[in-house]
CSV table of C-alpha atoms in Angstrom, one decimal:
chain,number,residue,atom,x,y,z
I,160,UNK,CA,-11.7,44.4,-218.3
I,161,UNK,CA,-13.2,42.0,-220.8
I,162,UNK,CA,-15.8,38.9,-219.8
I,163,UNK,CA,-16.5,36.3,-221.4
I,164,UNK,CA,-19.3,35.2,-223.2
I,165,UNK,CA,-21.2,32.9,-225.3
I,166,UNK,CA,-22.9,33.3,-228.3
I,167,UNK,CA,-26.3,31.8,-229.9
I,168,UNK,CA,-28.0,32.1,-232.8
I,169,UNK,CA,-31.5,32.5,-232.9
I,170,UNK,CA,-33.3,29.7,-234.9
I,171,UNK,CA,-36.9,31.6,-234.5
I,172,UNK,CA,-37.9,34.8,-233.0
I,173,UNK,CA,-37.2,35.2,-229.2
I,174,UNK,CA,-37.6,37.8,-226.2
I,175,UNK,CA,-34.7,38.8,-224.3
I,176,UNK,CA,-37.2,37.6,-221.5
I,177,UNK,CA,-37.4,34.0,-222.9
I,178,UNK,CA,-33.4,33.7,-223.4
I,179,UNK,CA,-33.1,34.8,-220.1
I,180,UNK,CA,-35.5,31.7,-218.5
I,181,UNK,CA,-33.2,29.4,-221.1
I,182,UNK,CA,-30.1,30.6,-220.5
I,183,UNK,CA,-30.0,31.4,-216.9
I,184,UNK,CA,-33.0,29.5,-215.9
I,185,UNK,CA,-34.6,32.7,-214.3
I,186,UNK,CA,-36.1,35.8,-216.4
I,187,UNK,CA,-34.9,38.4,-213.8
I,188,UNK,CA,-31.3,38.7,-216.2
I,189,UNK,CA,-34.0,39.9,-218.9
I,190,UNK,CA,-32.9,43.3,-218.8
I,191,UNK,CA,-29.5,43.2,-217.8
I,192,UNK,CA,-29.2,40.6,-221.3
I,193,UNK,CA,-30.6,43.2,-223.2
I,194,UNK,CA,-28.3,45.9,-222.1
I,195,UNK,CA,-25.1,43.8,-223.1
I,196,UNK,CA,-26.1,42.8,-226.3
I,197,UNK,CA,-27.0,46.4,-227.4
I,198,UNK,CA,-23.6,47.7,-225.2
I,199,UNK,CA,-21.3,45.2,-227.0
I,200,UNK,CA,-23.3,45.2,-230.9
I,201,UNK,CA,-25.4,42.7,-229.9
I,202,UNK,CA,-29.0,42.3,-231.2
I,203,UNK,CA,-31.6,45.0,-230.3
I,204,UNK,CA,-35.3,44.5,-230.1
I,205,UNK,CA,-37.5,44.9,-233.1
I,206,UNK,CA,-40.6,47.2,-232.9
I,207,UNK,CA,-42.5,44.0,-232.1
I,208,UNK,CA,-40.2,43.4,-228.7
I,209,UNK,CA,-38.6,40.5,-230.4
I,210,UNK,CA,-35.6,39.4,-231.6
I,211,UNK,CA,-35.3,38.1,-235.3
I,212,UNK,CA,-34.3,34.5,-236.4
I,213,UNK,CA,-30.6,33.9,-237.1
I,214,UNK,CA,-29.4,36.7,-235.1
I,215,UNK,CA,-26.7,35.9,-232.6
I,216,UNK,CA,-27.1,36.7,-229.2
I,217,UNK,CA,-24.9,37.4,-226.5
I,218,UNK,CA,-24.8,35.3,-223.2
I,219,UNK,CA,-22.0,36.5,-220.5
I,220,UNK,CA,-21.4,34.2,-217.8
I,221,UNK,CA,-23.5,34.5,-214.9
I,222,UNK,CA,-21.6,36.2,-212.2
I,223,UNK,CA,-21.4,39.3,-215.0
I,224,UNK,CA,-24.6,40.1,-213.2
I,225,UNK,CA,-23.9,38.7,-210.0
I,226,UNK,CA,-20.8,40.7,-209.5
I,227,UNK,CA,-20.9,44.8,-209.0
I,228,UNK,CA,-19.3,46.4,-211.9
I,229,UNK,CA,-17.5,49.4,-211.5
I,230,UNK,CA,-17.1,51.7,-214.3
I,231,UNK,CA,-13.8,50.4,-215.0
I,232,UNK,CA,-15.2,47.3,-215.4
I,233,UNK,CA,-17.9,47.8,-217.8
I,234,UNK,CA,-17.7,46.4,-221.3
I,235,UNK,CA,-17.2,48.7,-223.8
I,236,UNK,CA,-18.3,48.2,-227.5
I,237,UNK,CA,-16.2,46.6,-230.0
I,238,UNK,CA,-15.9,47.7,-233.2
I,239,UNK,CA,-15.9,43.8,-234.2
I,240,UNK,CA,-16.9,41.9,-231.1
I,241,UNK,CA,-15.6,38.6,-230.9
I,242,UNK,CA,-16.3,35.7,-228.9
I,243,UNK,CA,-14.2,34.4,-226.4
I,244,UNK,CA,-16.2,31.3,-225.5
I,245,UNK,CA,-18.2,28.2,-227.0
I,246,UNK,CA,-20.4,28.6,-229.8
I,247,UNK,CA,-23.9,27.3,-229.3
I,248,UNK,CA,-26.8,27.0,-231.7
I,249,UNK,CA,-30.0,27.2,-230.0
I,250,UNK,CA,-32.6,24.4,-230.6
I,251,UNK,CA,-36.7,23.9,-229.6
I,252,UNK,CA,-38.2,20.7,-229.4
I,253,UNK,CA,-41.4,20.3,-231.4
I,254,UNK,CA,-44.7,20.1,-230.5
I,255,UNK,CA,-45.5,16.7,-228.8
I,256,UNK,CA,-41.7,16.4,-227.4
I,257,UNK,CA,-38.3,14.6,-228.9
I,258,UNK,CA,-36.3,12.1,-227.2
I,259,UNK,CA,-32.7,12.8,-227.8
I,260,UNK,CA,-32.2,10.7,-229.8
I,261,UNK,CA,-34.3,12.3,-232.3
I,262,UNK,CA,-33.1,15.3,-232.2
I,263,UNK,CA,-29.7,13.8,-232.8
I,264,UNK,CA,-30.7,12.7,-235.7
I,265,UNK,CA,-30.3,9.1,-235.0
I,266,UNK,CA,-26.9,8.9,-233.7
I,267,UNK,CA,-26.3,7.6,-230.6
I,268,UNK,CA,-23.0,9.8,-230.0
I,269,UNK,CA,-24.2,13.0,-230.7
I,270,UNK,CA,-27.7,12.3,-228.6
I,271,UNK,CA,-25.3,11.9,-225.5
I,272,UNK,CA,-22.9,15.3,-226.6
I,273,UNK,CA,-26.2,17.0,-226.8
I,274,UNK,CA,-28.0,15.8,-223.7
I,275,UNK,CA,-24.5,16.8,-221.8
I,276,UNK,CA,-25.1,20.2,-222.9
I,277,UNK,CA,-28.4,20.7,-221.2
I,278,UNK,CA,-27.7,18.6,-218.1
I,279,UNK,CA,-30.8,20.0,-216.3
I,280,UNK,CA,-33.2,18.7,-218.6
I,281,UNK,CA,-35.6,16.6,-217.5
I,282,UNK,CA,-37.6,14.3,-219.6
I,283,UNK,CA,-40.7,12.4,-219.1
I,284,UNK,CA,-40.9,8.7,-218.1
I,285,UNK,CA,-40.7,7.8,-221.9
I,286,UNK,CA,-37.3,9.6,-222.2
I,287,UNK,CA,-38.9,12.6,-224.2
I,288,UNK,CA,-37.7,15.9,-223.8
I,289,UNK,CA,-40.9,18.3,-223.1
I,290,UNK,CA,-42.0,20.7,-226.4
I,291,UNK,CA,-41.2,24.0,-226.4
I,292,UNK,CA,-37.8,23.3,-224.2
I,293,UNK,CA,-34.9,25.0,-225.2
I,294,UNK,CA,-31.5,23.1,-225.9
I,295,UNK,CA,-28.1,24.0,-226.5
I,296,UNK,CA,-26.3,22.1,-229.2
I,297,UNK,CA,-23.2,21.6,-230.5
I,298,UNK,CA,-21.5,24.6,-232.8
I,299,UNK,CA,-20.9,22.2,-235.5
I,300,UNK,CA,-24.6,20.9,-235.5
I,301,UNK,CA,-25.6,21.2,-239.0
I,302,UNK,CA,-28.7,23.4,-239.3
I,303,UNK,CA,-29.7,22.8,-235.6
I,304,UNK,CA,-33.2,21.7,-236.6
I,305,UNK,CA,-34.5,18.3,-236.6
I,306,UNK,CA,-36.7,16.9,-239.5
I,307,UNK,CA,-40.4,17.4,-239.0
C-alpha cells in the first residue's frame, strides 16, 4: 500500500526535528520523519545531525503516523521514488520579519497564493510575518528566496 506524500526542498540546513515543528506543527513526528525519508531514499542525517541545503525531503500526510501500520502496510523503498502530491519549496523569513507581500516579491496575487499555503500563520499587528517562520510556497516559485 502506497501513501502519499509531499516533497520539500531544503533552502538551508534543517533537523528532522525542526521540519517536524513546521510541517506538522509538533516535533513528536521527528523520528517517525526521519524513518520515512531514509525507508523510501529520502535524505539521511549528516554527521552534524542535519540535513543539507537543496535536499528534498519527504512529508507523508499526517494520519501516516496517526494510523497503525501493519507490515503489509509499510512503505517499501523505491528504486526511483516519486511523488504523488504537491510540490513545495520551503521558505524562512529573514531576520526582523516580511509581510507577504515581500516575500512575494511585490505582487499582490502571488502574496495571497502564498499566505493560503500557510493558513496558520499569524502575523503581528503590522501584518509581518515573524523571522525565522517557516513557509510553504508555491512549486513554481522561482528560487524561493526573497531579495535581502
Amino acid at each position: 500500500m502506497s501513501h502519499l506524500y509531499q516533497v520539500v526542498e531544503l533552502k538551508k540546513e534543517a533537523t528532522f526535528q525542526e521540519l517536524s515543528a513546521w510541517y506538522y506543527k509538533s516535533d513528536k513526528y521527528a523520528p517517525d520523519l526521519a524513518k520515512f525519508n531514509r525507508d523510501n531514499g529520502g535524505p539521511v542525517e549528516a554527521a552534524t545531525g542535519k540535513l543539507a541545503a537543496f535536499q528534498k525531503v519527504y512529508f507523508p500526510d499526517l494520519d501516516y503516523f496517526e494510523k497503525p501500520q501493519s507490515p503489509a502496510a509499510e512503505v517499501r523503498p523505491a528504486a526511483n521514488p516519486r511523488p504523488m502530491g504537491k510540490v513545495y519549496t520551503a521558505y524562512e523569513v529573514f531576520t526582523g520579519g516580511e509581510s507577504w507581500l515581500t516575500i512575494a516579491h511585490g505582487r499582490v496575487d502571488r502574496a495571497d497564493e502564498i499566505r493560503s499555503l500557510n493558513p496558520n500563520v499569524v502575523v503581528n499587528n503590522q501584518g509581518v510575518v515573524p523571522a525565522g517562520t517557516l513557509l510553504k510556497l508555491p512549486a513554481d516559485a522561482q528560487g524561493g528566496v526573497a531579495p535581502r
